[in-house]
Amino acid sequence: MKKQIKSLSISLLIYSMFVILIGWKLTWFSNQSDTLFSQYGIIEMFKRLFNFFVNDASFSPLREGILLVSFGAIILASFWTIFLKLRKQLIALIIVDFILSFIILADAIYFRYFEDLISSAVLLQIKQMSSLGSSVGDLFTWKDFLLFGDVLIFTVLLVVLYKKIPHNKNANPALRLATGLVAGAAGAWLFFYPLHDFVEKGGAYLFDKTLSSMRVYEVTGLFGFHGFDTYKYLDEYVLNKKEVSAKDRKDAQAWFRDKNKEPAVQTVYEKKAAGKNLIMVQLEAYQSYVIDKKVNGQEITPNLNKLKKESLYFSDIHHQTASGRTSDAEFAANTSFYPLATGSAYVRFPRNEYDSLPLIMKENGYDTAAYHAYKPGFWNRYIVYPNLGFNEFHSIEDFKKGEQIGWSLGDESFFTQSVDIMKEGEDPFYSFLIALTSHYPYTMPAQYQNLDIDDVGDVNLRNYLQSVHYVDQAVGTFIEKLKKEGLWENSVVVFYGDHDSGYMQANTGSTLFANTKADKLGELEVKDGIPLFMHVPGVDGKEINKAGGQVDIMPTLLHLFGMNKDNYHHMGQNLLDDQESSVVFRYGSVKTDKYYYKAAYDLKLENGTCYDIESRQSVSVETCKPLYDKSIEHLGISDDVIFGNLVELWRNQSVK
Ligand code: GP9
Ligand code: MN
């Protein structure tokens, strides 16, 4: 018996070491992403936990709870190894160590770019990720692989010492089984107790309507998130394909009915674009802080600055994208629905129908086409576009070989060739162009590094500025060509940015450069800011600073073209009327002209921050409650419509 206990003790000692090692790796991830342990401080968390057990202090599932949950998850993933004899246990632990380390590293790399975790929805888009190609390489260094150092050392030790490891003749299987089960039960308690407490304290919503992966991660930890995400995926796609309840369907329908009941506000712009063509250009990672800005005396975007004076320029527009990036922006602009919290709607619901911009233009006699010089399968575009109402999709396969910059054909050649295709078609038309050159990591060939900025910001910022400067030049060429071909005078031409540039971390050269107000609110304001230009023939230039986002682009255009109908389902607002406006971000924050409500990861009102824009100070969150309520309502309704493909359903019902 003594020997058996001794061998079990060795086994448990090694096992504990494994748990601590993986725990340490989780804190490494936290430090990398500045979340959880890094935010709260691991020592502080242990202290509070001690206080909870010893001094009966109160328990916060989000602080000390996350410690228990994280360790619980490690134990749940590995307690079964205790059932095995020592040699086999060691092999099993090395394999589990490898798998868990791999998950941690993959998430860390993904987070550096997307500030999000890898979810099953993201894995469904894995083709996109692999096409990130060389840019993925820039996201990690060899040091990251030290995370596998222990796996390597233990494997070598195991091979060398294999013969010397006791055969465990003495280890009693029943004793091992019992110990393993006790460990498993302890793991389950550690994992579920704080989560149960969280749900009891009103946290259930987080698991019902998953608005973002990071919010779930904040309460479940990294492995807990992946467990939950896998469960959600199976539940959504395999076990019970998600049906939007009859009540939610009705609520959504009533919401649109109420919205459409309000008579449209008349403006001087109404129908100003009737009969004109529409050319809409989405610019990659284009942010508004570069517009009208000089660096070392040089204009960063001289052509767009000129356009700004001559067109309608919307100066308070923000992107509303999440992990679907470029596809989210296209989706919002062409359907007036919010992108999903996780994964791209293009990938998750490619066959959905909407009252989409190309479809409406088509109904009004327009020819419609999308242009993007990249692989047609990327973001599922070739499947989605016909459903949205695009007659044609000109992908990389339809462009002549030209100058290659970054991911694909440079924007200059892309724009020029697109106009050549456009001019051959019939009027009126809607052409939607997605530019690509200013994609992360923004490195430009030497001949296109035309700004003299060696002493500015950090290398990321310099690369970014050079690439947006190049794209601006391409925009200039594009406008000239449209003029030459006689298209400028009879087309509405729209330019907007798809999303942020992806690396704006606090206190780096880039934030300091962009945030001229140099305060917390300024950081938030510039982070998601994108430009929006609308050139409307016959309409003078004007700057409009109504708060808005990408979902507002289509309602504004329909107003200009005089194509709006009161049975359309759109989440956005017309940016040209004088009604009060607001922009709801996909992660729950909201901005109006007066307030900026920054949502917390857990989406609880009280954990967010409410800023008064004029005083630039934070005020009581209650002031922002109406904004908060609006964001929850909007995101919920939009999600229901997408999950339930409700626009198609309602269309079919009204036909019957
Ligand atoms: C490529 C483009 C990629 O087609 O959509 O941009 P991203 O989604 O990575 O921003
Ligand atoms: Mn993009």
XYZ file of C-alpha atoms in Angstrom, residues 34-545:
512
model
C -4.060 42.969 -21.557
C -7.120 41.119 -20.308
C -8.206 39.224 -17.186
C -5.203 38.431 -14.986
C -3.251 41.291 -16.425
C -6.109 43.692 -15.759
C -6.932 42.575 -12.272
C -3.476 41.404 -11.171
C -3.051 37.760 -10.322
C -1.671 38.383 -6.818
C -4.620 40.604 -6.022
C -6.957 37.904 -7.297
C -5.383 35.245 -5.092
C -5.582 37.610 -2.107
C -9.271 38.202 -2.696
C -9.886 34.526 -3.118
C -8.124 33.861 0.165
C -10.301 36.530 1.777
C -13.375 34.942 0.362
C -12.582 31.541 1.848
C -10.986 32.634 5.089
C -12.658 35.923 5.964
C -15.994 35.250 4.346
C -15.580 38.262 2.074
C -17.879 38.680 -0.914
C -17.149 36.826 -4.108
C -16.905 38.362 -7.560
C -17.250 35.825 -10.346
C -15.353 38.205 -12.608
C -12.274 38.516 -10.431
C -11.428 35.717 -8.072
C -13.951 33.574 -9.930
C -11.931 33.641 -13.104
C -9.014 32.077 -11.243
C -11.143 29.129 -10.209
C -12.749 28.834 -13.620
C -9.407 28.853 -15.395
C -7.863 26.205 -13.173
C -11.101 24.220 -13.262
C -10.954 24.207 -17.055
C -7.364 22.939 -17.064
C -8.306 20.140 -14.689
C -11.404 19.240 -16.699
C -9.251 18.955 -19.798
C -6.735 16.664 -18.113
C -8.004 14.888 -14.966
C -8.467 11.674 -16.935
C -4.694 11.332 -17.236
C -4.634 10.377 -13.547
C -6.435 7.167 -14.485
C -3.385 6.078 -16.488
C -0.220 4.365 -15.377
C 2.723 6.697 -14.929
C 4.365 6.195 -18.329
C 1.137 6.581 -20.204
C 0.142 9.475 -18.001
C 3.327 11.332 -18.886
C 2.758 10.813 -22.600
C -0.849 11.950 -22.262
C 0.150 15.054 -20.291
C 2.702 16.053 -22.927
C 0.063 15.724 -25.635
C -2.493 17.747 -23.652
C 0.201 20.332 -22.877
C 0.929 20.611 -26.593
C -2.723 21.016 -27.550
C -3.502 23.607 -24.859
C -0.326 25.569 -25.650
C -1.241 25.506 -29.310
C -4.682 26.962 -28.536
C -3.135 29.689 -26.372
C -0.582 30.658 -29.017
C -3.119 30.619 -31.862
C -5.425 32.877 -29.858
C -2.581 35.220 -28.950
C -1.548 35.636 -32.582
C -5.132 36.065 -33.714
C -5.751 38.609 -30.960
C -2.824 40.769 -32.041
C -4.588 41.474 -35.292
C -8.289 41.120 -34.592
C -8.479 41.856 -30.854
C -10.738 38.844 -30.656
C -10.484 35.109 -30.012
C -10.617 32.352 -32.560
C -14.168 31.036 -32.566
C -15.822 28.256 -34.523
C -17.323 30.920 -36.789
C -13.815 32.149 -37.494
C -12.637 28.617 -38.197
C -15.393 28.323 -40.780
C -13.615 31.181 -42.520
C -10.212 29.600 -42.191
C -9.605 30.001 -45.915
C -9.553 33.755 -45.380
C -7.103 33.437 -42.550
C -4.654 31.385 -44.571
C -4.822 34.021 -47.276
C -3.493 36.531 -44.765
C -0.284 34.838 -45.920
C 2.841 36.811 -45.228
C 1.013 39.260 -42.999
C 0.431 36.446 -40.474
C 4.195 36.053 -40.268
C 4.507 39.626 -39.075
C 2.256 38.903 -36.138
C 4.591 36.563 -34.249
C 8.230 36.231 -33.326
C 10.317 33.167 -32.543
C 9.975 34.005 -28.839
C 6.319 33.049 -28.963
C 7.378 29.482 -29.570
C 9.025 29.361 -26.140
C 5.492 28.508 -25.121
C 6.288 25.014 -26.377
C 9.632 24.891 -24.511
C 8.301 22.659 -21.750
C 6.679 20.290 -24.243
C 10.046 19.884 -25.915
C 12.022 19.438 -22.683
C 9.562 16.906 -21.276
C 9.494 14.957 -24.517
C 13.288 14.711 -24.517
C 13.341 13.737 -20.835
C 10.676 11.148 -21.426
C 12.555 9.558 -24.301
C 15.854 9.523 -22.399
C 14.444 8.325 -19.088
C 11.680 6.143 -20.448
C 13.222 2.864 -19.254
C 13.815 4.244 -15.749
C 10.233 5.269 -15.168
C 8.716 2.778 -12.731
C 6.321 0.393 -14.347
C 3.762 1.149 -11.753
C 3.075 -2.443 -10.954
C 2.120 -1.126 -7.588
C -0.285 1.510 -8.616
C -3.694 0.300 -7.724
C -6.128 0.941 -10.607
C -9.028 1.475 -8.226
C -7.035 4.012 -6.240
C -6.057 5.848 -9.412
C -9.586 5.805 -10.695
C -10.934 7.156 -7.424
C -8.279 9.886 -7.240
C -8.901 10.862 -10.857
C -12.613 11.097 -10.241
C -12.100 13.260 -7.186
C -9.847 15.543 -9.259
C -12.460 15.654 -12.035
C -15.193 16.533 -9.576
C -13.007 19.233 -8.037
C -12.306 20.583 -11.539
C -16.011 20.655 -12.321
C -16.762 22.502 -9.082
C -14.010 25.031 -9.653
C -15.220 25.619 -13.179
C -18.959 25.720 -12.661
C -19.337 27.295 -9.231
C -18.258 30.851 -10.240
C -20.154 30.587 -13.521
C -23.255 29.519 -11.677
C -22.784 32.445 -9.344
C -22.390 34.770 -12.317
C -25.587 33.504 -13.936
C -27.426 33.829 -10.617
C -26.293 37.428 -10.375
C -27.939 38.202 -13.700
C -25.279 37.097 -16.169
C -27.405 34.574 -18.091
C -27.933 36.974 -20.992
C -24.293 36.643 -21.920
C -24.715 33.000 -22.833
C -28.140 33.435 -24.456
C -27.194 36.121 -26.903
C -23.504 35.967 -27.460
C -22.654 39.471 -28.528
C -18.927 38.991 -28.568
C -16.345 36.329 -27.831
C -14.342 38.619 -25.568
C -17.301 39.122 -23.278
C -17.700 35.404 -22.805
C -13.963 35.021 -22.272
C -14.090 37.578 -19.455
C -16.173 35.149 -17.379
C -15.190 31.738 -18.689
C -11.470 32.189 -19.286
C -9.765 31.067 -22.466
C -10.471 27.328 -22.400
C -13.930 27.909 -21.010
C -14.634 30.158 -23.961
C -13.556 27.484 -26.435
C -15.642 24.891 -24.632
C -18.667 27.177 -24.715
C -18.042 28.157 -28.326
C -17.806 24.524 -29.421
C -21.000 23.763 -27.553
C -22.689 26.782 -29.167
C -21.550 25.720 -32.592
C -22.886 22.196 -32.159
C -26.089 23.600 -30.737
C -26.520 26.142 -33.524
C -25.611 24.057 -36.524
C -25.999 20.441 -35.529
C -28.243 19.762 -32.562
C -30.811 22.538 -32.727
C -30.427 24.770 -35.680
C -31.238 28.165 -34.206
C -34.796 29.224 -34.743
C -35.746 32.753 -33.837
C -38.738 32.434 -31.521
C -42.181 33.502 -32.708
C -42.118 36.268 -30.107
C -38.783 37.644 -31.292
C -39.995 37.522 -34.881
C -43.106 39.458 -33.981
C -41.167 41.986 -31.932
C -38.797 42.594 -34.806
C -41.658 43.009 -37.254
C -43.394 45.482 -34.936
C -40.168 47.404 -34.531
C -39.806 47.890 -38.289
C -43.466 48.758 -38.628
C -43.100 51.498 -36.018
C -39.898 52.762 -37.554
C -41.415 52.948 -41.024
C -44.574 54.613 -39.770
C -42.707 57.781 -39.011
C -43.023 60.014 -42.065
C -39.709 60.575 -43.831
C -38.270 64.009 -43.169
C -38.103 66.081 -46.338
C -34.766 67.623 -47.224
C -33.355 69.628 -50.092
C -31.356 66.570 -51.095
C -34.317 64.319 -51.729
C -34.255 62.795 -55.223
C -31.260 64.980 -56.121
C -29.567 61.877 -57.527
C -32.582 60.431 -59.310
C -31.564 58.647 -62.504
C -27.829 59.016 -61.869
C -25.402 56.103 -61.708
C -24.041 55.027 -58.362
C -20.357 54.217 -57.928
C -19.512 53.242 -54.376
C -15.943 52.586 -53.299
C -14.957 50.914 -50.046
C -11.403 51.789 -49.071
C -9.374 49.306 -47.051
C -8.592 50.282 -43.441
C -9.177 53.958 -44.245
C -9.577 56.065 -41.137
C -10.901 59.573 -40.887
C -8.010 60.963 -38.876
C -5.813 61.108 -41.964
C -8.258 63.350 -43.835
C -7.237 66.992 -43.999
C -4.189 66.264 -41.933
C -0.643 67.317 -42.649
C 2.490 65.549 -41.594
C 5.810 67.402 -41.793
C 3.991 69.954 -43.947
C 2.721 67.360 -46.468
C -0.921 66.554 -47.058
C -1.532 62.845 -46.449
C -4.646 62.690 -48.654
C -4.537 65.688 -51.039
C -7.080 64.239 -53.477
C -9.636 63.286 -50.857
C -9.134 66.662 -49.183
C -10.038 68.332 -52.450
C -13.038 66.065 -52.843
C -14.089 66.928 -49.308
C -14.579 70.552 -50.316
C -16.602 69.687 -53.394
C -18.832 66.934 -52.029
C -20.952 65.986 -49.052
C -18.451 64.995 -46.412
C -19.690 63.201 -43.302
C -17.210 63.883 -40.572
C -18.589 61.854 -37.656
C -18.876 58.383 -39.165
C -17.675 55.200 -37.475
C -17.228 51.673 -38.666
C -19.500 49.014 -37.203
C -17.565 45.917 -38.103
C -16.526 42.979 -35.933
C -14.549 39.860 -36.833
C -15.927 39.746 -40.391
C -13.771 42.812 -41.159
C -14.047 43.907 -44.812
C -17.072 41.687 -45.374
C -18.823 43.201 -42.353
C -18.386 46.683 -43.796
C -19.737 45.673 -47.204
C -22.602 43.927 -45.501
C -23.562 46.920 -43.339
C -23.327 49.362 -46.236
C -25.344 47.232 -48.647
C -28.004 45.801 -46.327
C -28.263 48.354 -43.497
C -28.006 45.545 -40.916
C -25.364 45.236 -38.218
C -22.616 42.708 -38.763
C -22.681 39.722 -36.400
C -20.794 39.685 -33.113
C -18.829 36.616 -34.117
C -17.929 35.560 -37.618
C -19.024 37.149 -40.853
C -22.665 37.152 -41.921
C -21.302 36.441 -45.417
C -19.909 33.156 -44.159
C -22.489 32.154 -41.603
C -25.630 33.106 -43.514
C -24.550 33.488 -47.128
C -27.944 32.737 -48.621
C -29.969 35.218 -46.591
C -32.011 37.859 -48.335
C -32.324 41.519 -47.419
C -33.796 44.697 -48.835
C -30.303 45.245 -50.114
C -28.981 48.167 -52.066
C -28.121 46.281 -55.284
C -31.503 44.565 -55.223
C -33.371 47.862 -54.849
C -31.274 49.497 -57.570
C -31.987 46.538 -59.808
C -35.708 46.866 -59.208
C -35.318 50.465 -60.317
C -33.814 49.420 -63.616
C -30.127 49.608 -62.717
C -27.424 47.224 -63.831
C -25.439 46.122 -60.781
C -21.876 44.846 -60.420
C -19.283 44.314 -57.706
C -15.541 44.765 -58.328
C -12.773 43.366 -56.164
C -9.364 42.326 -57.457
C -9.014 39.296 -55.240
C -10.047 35.657 -55.046
C -13.786 35.319 -55.578
C -14.150 32.806 -52.740
C -12.697 35.103 -50.123
C -15.362 35.987 -47.553
C -17.721 33.820 -49.595
C -18.355 36.763 -51.885
C -19.172 34.769 -54.988
C -21.992 33.064 -53.078
C -23.293 36.170 -51.341
C -23.243 38.709 -54.180
C -25.934 37.150 -56.378
C -28.206 36.956 -53.314
C -27.629 40.609 -52.529
C -28.609 41.479 -56.077
C -25.328 41.958 -57.923
C -25.674 40.855 -61.539
C -21.948 40.485 -61.924
C -18.859 40.065 -59.812
C -15.553 41.127 -61.352
C -12.956 39.349 -59.237
C -9.201 38.994 -59.758
C -9.873 36.563 -62.561
C -11.424 39.361 -64.639
C -8.589 41.861 -64.249
C -5.582 42.097 -66.522
C -2.218 41.508 -64.933
C -0.991 44.782 -63.505
C 1.243 46.144 -60.813
C 1.105 43.904 -57.769
C 1.203 45.729 -54.401
C 0.659 43.964 -51.083
C -2.097 41.379 -51.357
C -3.043 41.887 -54.965
C -3.342 44.250 -57.900
C -2.506 47.812 -56.749
C -5.511 50.114 -56.336
C -4.371 52.420 -59.130
C -4.615 49.638 -61.703
C -7.718 48.217 -60.009
C -9.584 51.543 -60.268
C -8.484 52.233 -63.815
C -9.444 48.794 -65.079
C -12.769 48.953 -63.221
C -13.694 52.200 -65.005
C -12.814 50.532 -68.301
C -15.265 47.744 -67.536
C -17.908 50.177 -66.217
C -17.911 52.438 -69.246
C -18.768 49.526 -71.531
C -21.991 48.800 -69.614
C -25.451 50.287 -69.902
C -26.628 53.300 -67.876
C -27.910 53.547 -65.236
C -25.707 51.300 -63.143
C -24.592 50.646 -59.599
C -20.928 49.669 -59.297
C -19.553 48.635 -55.944
C -15.738 48.612 -55.688
C -13.671 47.174 -52.862
C -10.118 48.524 -52.834
C -7.410 46.507 -51.125
C -3.937 48.036 -51.260
C -3.996 49.718 -47.854
C -4.354 46.368 -46.108
C -2.344 45.453 -43.042
C 0.712 45.362 -42.681
C 0.728 48.440 -44.983
C 4.264 48.009 -46.244
C 4.628 49.794 -49.590
C 7.305 49.356 -52.258
C 10.004 52.043 -51.999
C 8.743 54.013 -55.015
C 5.413 54.540 -53.247
C 6.856 55.760 -49.996
C 6.421 59.334 -51.059
C 5.801 61.040 -47.731
C 8.837 62.349 -45.925
C 8.025 61.000 -42.455
C 11.109 59.223 -41.148
C 10.810 60.964 -37.803
C 7.077 60.375 -37.307
C 5.393 57.954 -34.866
C 6.264 54.288 -35.021
C 6.969 52.054 -37.979
C 3.357 50.840 -38.157
C 2.096 54.375 -38.392
C 4.659 55.319 -41.029
C 3.759 52.311 -43.166
C 0.093 53.078 -42.730
C 0.464 56.720 -43.749
C 2.498 55.777 -46.835
C -0.123 53.283 -47.924
C -3.131 55.598 -47.435
C -1.171 58.270 -49.278
C -0.733 55.896 -52.210
C -4.448 54.998 -52.163
C -5.322 58.693 -52.160
C -3.221 59.118 -55.275
C -5.067 56.168 -56.850
C -8.370 57.860 -55.917
C -7.128 60.986 -57.726
C -6.398 58.961 -60.867
C -9.805 57.284 -60.556
C -11.664 60.613 -60.347
C -9.723 61.992 -63.340
C -10.573 58.920 -65.359
C -14.257 59.095 -64.428
C -14.234 62.731 -65.579
C -12.485 61.840 -68.817
C -14.984 59.085 -69.559
C -17.901 61.402 -68.866
C -19.070 59.394 -65.862
C -18.319 61.910 -63.088
C -21.087 64.279 -64.134
C -23.834 61.695 -64.147
C -22.820 59.534 -61.212
C -23.054 59.710 -57.456
C -19.606 58.632 -56.281
C -19.201 57.439 -52.702
C -16.005 56.654 -50.792
C -15.842 55.257 -47.263
C -13.451 53.269 -45.075
C -14.202 49.664 -44.122
C -12.720 49.519 -40.618
C -9.904 50.688 -38.386
C -6.268 50.076 -39.133
C -6.081 47.378 -36.503
C -3.137 48.239 -34.322
C -4.096 51.393 -32.476
C -2.950 50.537 -28.987
C -3.059 53.177 -26.283
C 0.031 55.343 -25.944
C 1.743 54.212 -29.109
C 3.010 56.614 -31.750
C -0.098 55.927 -33.798
C -2.696 56.829 -31.156
C -0.787 59.887 -30.127
C -0.634 60.952 -33.761
C -4.323 60.364 -34.404
C -5.698 61.603 -31.110
C -4.941 65.296 -31.187
C -7.153 65.838 -28.137
C -4.842 63.485 -26.259
C -7.489 62.176 -23.901
C -9.310 58.896 -23.327
C -12.429 60.023 -25.187
C -10.325 61.252 -28.108
C -8.774 57.815 -28.315
C -12.220 56.245 -28.611
C -13.391 58.827 -31.124
C -10.543 58.296 -33.546
C -10.217 54.541 -33.125
C -13.338 53.686 -35.115
C -13.594 56.838 -37.195
C -13.895 56.365 -40.954
C -14.435 58.968 -43.674
C -17.561 59.093 -45.868
C -17.750 61.177 -49.040
C -20.706 61.498 -51.381
C -20.176 63.338 -54.632
C -23.618 64.225 -55.970
C -23.658 66.030 -59.330
C -25.235 69.465 -58.924
C -24.917 69.474 -55.136
C -22.403 71.815 -53.515
C -19.816 70.680 -51.033
C -20.830 70.589 -47.384
C -19.509 69.074 -44.186
C -22.151 67.200 -42.205
C -21.253 66.177 -38.706
